[in-house]
Amino acid sequence: AQKVTQAQTEISVVEKEDVTLDCVYETRDTTYYLFWYKQPPSGELVFLIRRNSFDEQNEISGRYSWNFQKSTSSFNFTITASQVVDSAVYFCALSDVIQGAQKLVFGQGTRLTINP
Amino acid sequence: EPEVTQTPSHQVTQMGQEVILRCVPISNHLYFYWYRQILGQKVEFLVSFYNNEISEKSEIFDDQFSVERPDGSNFTLKIRSTKLEDSAMYFCASSDWSYSGATDTQYFGPGTRLTVL
């Protein structure tokens, strides 16, 4: 069965610090997708990134970067120079790649608080 | 930018009553989903829907739940007889078909907070 573990329940840092959110996954599939979603205090789920299991290149988008390591089944998310607006719950998710609809399996989420 | 919309944003109901949660997926998307999030917990898959039928459903999605696409734009989740434990945020999501042959990224609506008293 697929499983996603986000061991960090809560993280609190001061603005401008760098912060890394950990995500470890389990799957028997050789082909799969990994995702990060952000849930701000308003409650919606905002898509951040999707990564195919065949693509282990790290990705950078502005202050956000993602490190995908198949060898350790991890897909970690780093925010550089954090800002108060980054405060949210962040979810890592996994899906298998099959023809047709794919369900997402979410981790427990990490609540990130950025203090001014 | 296209987005998934959900109504109502908050629904309060009495235990045993029927509720219908409504969603308008992104217009050219083909796959539709419902997830729920009990307060403070992770997001859980309920059901996926494609070509007017259920593709997959979780153990949570029992006989009290049903989904429907009554017209070309709406996607609904019905709970026939609500229980206290159905209180949660319910998210609708939709996705397109990707060139790799699998479904594309799921985009979520803002959610409907259901409170069962």
Short mmCIF file of C-alpha atoms in Angstrom, two decimals:
data_model
loop_
_atom_site.label_atom_id
_atom_site.label_comp_id
_atom_site.label_asym_id
_atom_site.label_seq_id
_atom_site.Cartn_x
_atom_site.Cartn_y
_atom_site.Cartn_z
CA ALA A 1 0.00 0.00 0.00
CA GLN A 2 1.10 3.53 -0.62
CA LYS A 3 2.06 5.68 2.32
CA VAL A 4 3.41 9.18 2.85
CA THR A 5 5.10 10.23 6.07
CA GLN A 6 5.72 13.81 7.10
CA ALA A 7 7.44 13.36 10.42
CA GLN A 8 7.56 17.06 11.27
CA THR A 9 4.17 17.96 12.70
CA GLU A 10 5.00 21.61 13.34
CA ILE A 11 7.92 23.86 12.48
CA SER A 12 8.36 27.42 13.67
CA VAL A 13 11.10 29.71 12.36
CA VAL A 14 11.87 33.39 12.24
CA GLU A 15 11.36 35.26 9.01
CA LYS A 16 14.23 35.04 6.52
CA GLU A 17 15.43 31.70 7.82
CA ASP A 18 15.62 28.75 5.45
CA VAL A 19 13.40 25.82 6.29
CA THR A 20 13.14 22.27 4.94
CA LEU A 21 10.01 20.14 5.12
CA ASP A 22 10.61 16.41 4.95
CA CYS A 23 8.55 13.86 3.05
CA VAL A 24 9.19 10.13 2.89
CA TYR A 25 7.02 7.84 0.82
CA GLU A 26 6.40 4.14 0.32
CA THR A 27 5.14 2.53 -2.85
CA ARG A 28 5.59 -0.72 -4.73
CA ASP A 29 5.02 1.01 -8.04
CA THR A 30 8.00 1.77 -10.24
CA THR A 31 6.21 4.71 -11.82
CA TYR A 32 4.46 7.28 -9.68
CA TYR A 33 3.95 10.99 -9.10
CA LEU A 34 4.81 13.09 -6.06
CA PHE A 35 3.15 16.36 -5.17
CA TRP A 36 3.32 19.20 -2.69
CA TYR A 37 0.24 21.21 -1.79
CA LYS A 38 -0.04 24.28 0.44
CA GLN A 39 -3.02 24.87 2.73
CA PRO A 40 -3.02 28.48 3.98
CA PRO A 41 -5.18 29.53 6.96
CA SER A 42 -8.06 30.22 4.56
CA GLY A 43 -8.28 26.45 4.03
CA GLU A 44 -7.94 25.87 0.31
CA LEU A 45 -5.40 23.44 -1.16
CA VAL A 46 -2.94 25.11 -3.50
CA PHE A 47 -0.91 22.99 -5.91
CA LEU A 48 2.84 23.68 -5.73
CA ILE A 49 4.65 20.98 -7.71
CA ARG A 50 4.34 17.60 -9.39
CA ARG A 51 7.31 15.32 -9.95
CA ASN A 52 7.41 12.12 -12.03
CA SER A 53 9.33 9.21 -10.50
CA PHE A 54 11.63 9.09 -13.54
CA ASP A 55 12.72 12.68 -13.11
CA GLU A 56 15.13 13.03 -10.19
CA GLN A 57 16.32 16.50 -11.12
CA ASN A 58 15.94 19.02 -8.36
CA GLU A 59 13.55 21.83 -9.08
CA ILE A 60 13.74 25.47 -8.09
CA SER A 61 10.93 27.98 -8.34
CA GLY A 62 11.80 31.33 -6.82
CA ARG A 63 12.36 30.79 -3.09
CA TYR A 64 11.03 27.22 -3.29
CA SER A 65 13.12 24.19 -4.14
CA TRP A 66 12.48 20.47 -4.09
CA ASN A 67 14.93 17.61 -3.63
CA PHE A 68 13.76 14.24 -4.94
CA GLN A 69 15.90 11.24 -3.97
CA LYS A 70 14.61 7.87 -5.10
CA SER A 71 17.34 6.04 -3.18
CA THR A 72 15.91 7.27 0.12
CA SER A 73 12.27 7.57 -1.06
CA SER A 74 12.25 11.21 -0.10
CA PHE A 75 10.86 14.36 -1.68
CA ASN A 76 11.86 17.27 0.53
CA PHE A 77 10.77 20.87 0.16
CA THR A 78 12.93 23.85 1.08
CA ILE A 79 11.83 27.44 1.44
CA THR A 80 14.69 29.90 1.27
CA ALA A 81 14.47 33.27 3.03
CA SER A 82 11.07 32.43 4.50
CA GLN A 83 8.35 35.05 4.72
CA VAL A 84 5.31 35.39 6.98
CA VAL A 85 3.07 34.62 3.98
CA ASP A 86 4.65 31.17 3.80
CA SER A 87 2.86 30.25 7.03
CA ALA A 88 0.55 27.35 6.17
CA VAL A 89 0.13 23.60 6.41
CA TYR A 90 2.10 21.83 3.70
CA PHE A 91 1.07 18.42 2.43
CA CYS A 92 3.14 15.94 0.47
CA ALA A 93 1.13 13.50 -1.66
CA LEU A 94 1.72 10.42 -3.80
CA SER A 95 -0.21 8.88 -6.65
CA ASP A 96 0.31 5.90 -8.86
CA VAL A 97 0.36 6.32 -12.61
CA ILE A 98 -2.38 4.31 -14.17
CA GLN A 99 -4.66 4.99 -17.03
CA GLY A 100 -7.69 6.70 -15.69
CA ALA A 101 -8.33 8.57 -12.50
CA GLN A 102 -5.58 8.50 -9.91
CA LYS A 103 -6.15 8.96 -6.22
CA LEU A 104 -3.79 11.01 -4.11
CA VAL A 105 -2.44 9.64 -0.83
CA PHE A 106 -1.55 12.52 1.48
CA GLY A 107 0.85 12.78 4.37
CA GLN A 108 -0.26 14.16 7.71
CA GLY A 109 0.97 17.62 6.84
CA THR A 110 3.52 19.96 8.40
CA ARG A 111 2.27 23.17 9.98
CA LEU A 112 4.83 25.86 9.20
CA THR A 113 4.76 29.10 11.17
CA ILE A 114 6.98 31.96 10.10
CA ASN A 115 7.37 34.54 12.85
CA PRO A 116 8.19 38.16 12.05
CA GLU B 1 -7.28 31.45 -14.59
CA PRO B 2 -9.77 28.54 -14.49
CA GLU B 3 -10.55 27.23 -11.03
CA VAL B 4 -12.70 24.68 -9.26
CA THR B 5 -15.60 26.22 -7.35
CA GLN B 6 -17.64 24.72 -4.52
CA THR B 7 -20.91 25.66 -2.86
CA PRO B 8 -21.82 26.24 -0.15
CA SER B 9 -18.68 27.27 1.69
CA HIS B 10 -20.22 26.15 4.98
CA GLN B 11 -23.15 23.82 5.58
CA VAL B 12 -24.69 23.11 8.97
CA THR B 13 -27.11 20.22 9.22
CA GLN B 14 -28.81 18.03 11.78
CA MET B 15 -27.77 14.41 12.20
CA GLY B 16 -29.81 12.17 9.92
CA GLN B 17 -30.47 14.84 7.32
CA GLU B 18 -29.40 14.59 3.69
CA VAL B 19 -26.87 17.07 2.31
CA ILE B 20 -25.69 17.76 -1.21
CA LEU B 21 -22.34 19.40 -1.76
CA ARG B 22 -21.83 20.99 -5.13
CA CYS B 23 -18.77 21.49 -7.26
CA VAL B 24 -18.07 23.03 -10.64
CA PRO B 25 -14.84 21.48 -11.96
CA ILE B 26 -12.52 23.20 -14.43
CA SER B 27 -14.40 23.18 -17.71
CA ASN B 28 -12.17 21.01 -19.93
CA HIS B 29 -11.25 18.51 -17.22
CA LEU B 30 -12.32 14.90 -17.49
CA TYR B 31 -11.67 13.44 -14.04
CA PHE B 32 -13.41 14.47 -10.87
CA TYR B 33 -12.72 13.66 -7.25
CA TRP B 34 -13.96 14.17 -3.72
CA TYR B 35 -11.69 14.23 -0.69
CA ARG B 36 -12.39 15.04 2.91
CA GLN B 37 -10.34 16.48 5.75
CA ILE B 38 -11.46 16.05 9.33
CA LEU B 39 -10.33 19.07 11.34
CA GLY B 40 -6.61 19.00 12.00
CA GLN B 41 -6.05 15.75 10.10
CA LYS B 42 -4.78 14.77 6.70
CA VAL B 43 -6.70 14.89 3.46
CA GLU B 44 -8.37 11.57 2.60
CA PHE B 45 -9.54 10.29 -0.77
CA LEU B 46 -13.23 9.48 -1.08
CA VAL B 47 -14.05 8.82 -4.72
CA SER B 48 -12.97 9.41 -8.31
CA PHE B 49 -15.34 9.79 -11.25
CA TYR B 50 -14.78 9.54 -14.99
CA ASN B 51 -17.03 9.13 -17.99
CA ASN B 52 -20.13 9.28 -15.80
CA GLU B 53 -19.15 6.49 -13.49
CA ILE B 54 -17.14 5.89 -10.34
CA SER B 55 -13.55 4.87 -11.11
CA GLU B 56 -12.46 4.14 -7.58
CA LYS B 57 -13.80 4.65 -4.08
CA SER B 58 -12.34 4.36 -0.61
CA GLU B 59 -13.63 2.46 2.41
CA ILE B 60 -15.02 5.73 3.71
CA PHE B 61 -17.32 6.02 0.70
CA ASP B 62 -20.05 3.68 1.88
CA ASP B 63 -23.70 3.38 0.86
CA GLN B 64 -24.51 6.69 2.52
CA PHE B 65 -22.47 8.51 -0.10
CA SER B 66 -23.21 9.02 -3.77
CA VAL B 67 -21.86 11.19 -6.56
CA GLU B 68 -23.45 12.52 -9.67
CA ARG B 69 -22.72 14.73 -12.63
CA PRO B 70 -26.25 15.95 -13.29
CA ASP B 71 -25.31 18.21 -16.19
CA GLY B 72 -22.25 19.29 -18.15
CA SER B 73 -20.81 21.46 -15.42
CA ASN B 74 -21.78 20.34 -11.91
CA PHE B 75 -20.41 17.46 -9.85
CA THR B 76 -22.20 16.65 -6.61
CA LEU B 77 -21.57 14.62 -3.47
CA LYS B 78 -24.65 13.49 -1.57
CA ILE B 79 -24.64 12.17 1.96
CA ARG B 80 -27.99 10.49 2.57
CA SER B 81 -28.19 10.44 6.35
CA THR B 82 -25.47 12.48 7.97
CA LYS B 83 -23.66 11.34 11.09
CA LEU B 84 -21.67 13.40 13.59
CA GLU B 85 -18.45 11.88 12.23
CA ASP B 86 -19.21 13.23 8.74
CA SER B 87 -18.27 16.69 10.02
CA ALA B 88 -15.27 17.67 7.93
CA MET B 89 -14.03 19.87 5.10
CA TYR B 90 -14.97 18.32 1.77
CA PHE B 91 -12.80 19.14 -1.21
CA CYS B 92 -13.67 18.65 -4.84
CA ALA B 93 -10.84 18.31 -7.36
CA SER B 94 -10.56 17.89 -11.09
CA SER B 95 -7.83 16.90 -13.52
CA ASP B 96 -7.25 16.66 -17.23
CA TRP B 97 -5.73 13.92 -19.38
CA SER B 98 -1.97 14.24 -19.87
CA TYR B 99 0.06 13.28 -22.90
CA SER B 100 1.81 10.58 -20.91
CA GLY B 101 -1.46 8.69 -20.86
CA ALA B 102 -2.14 9.26 -17.21
CA THR B 103 -4.23 11.90 -15.56
CA ASP B 104 -2.79 15.30 -14.94
CA THR B 105 -2.41 17.30 -11.76
CA GLN B 106 -5.48 17.56 -9.55
CA TYR B 107 -6.66 21.08 -8.81
CA PHE B 108 -8.73 21.54 -5.70
CA GLY B 109 -11.70 23.74 -4.92
CA PRO B 110 -11.84 25.90 -1.78
CA GLY B 111 -13.80 23.26 0.13
CA THR B 112 -17.16 23.02 1.87
CA ARG B 113 -17.06 22.85 5.64
CA LEU B 114 -19.80 20.46 6.76
CA THR B 115 -20.91 20.62 10.38
CA VAL B 116 -23.29 17.92 11.60
CA LEU B 117 -25.06 18.69 14.88
#
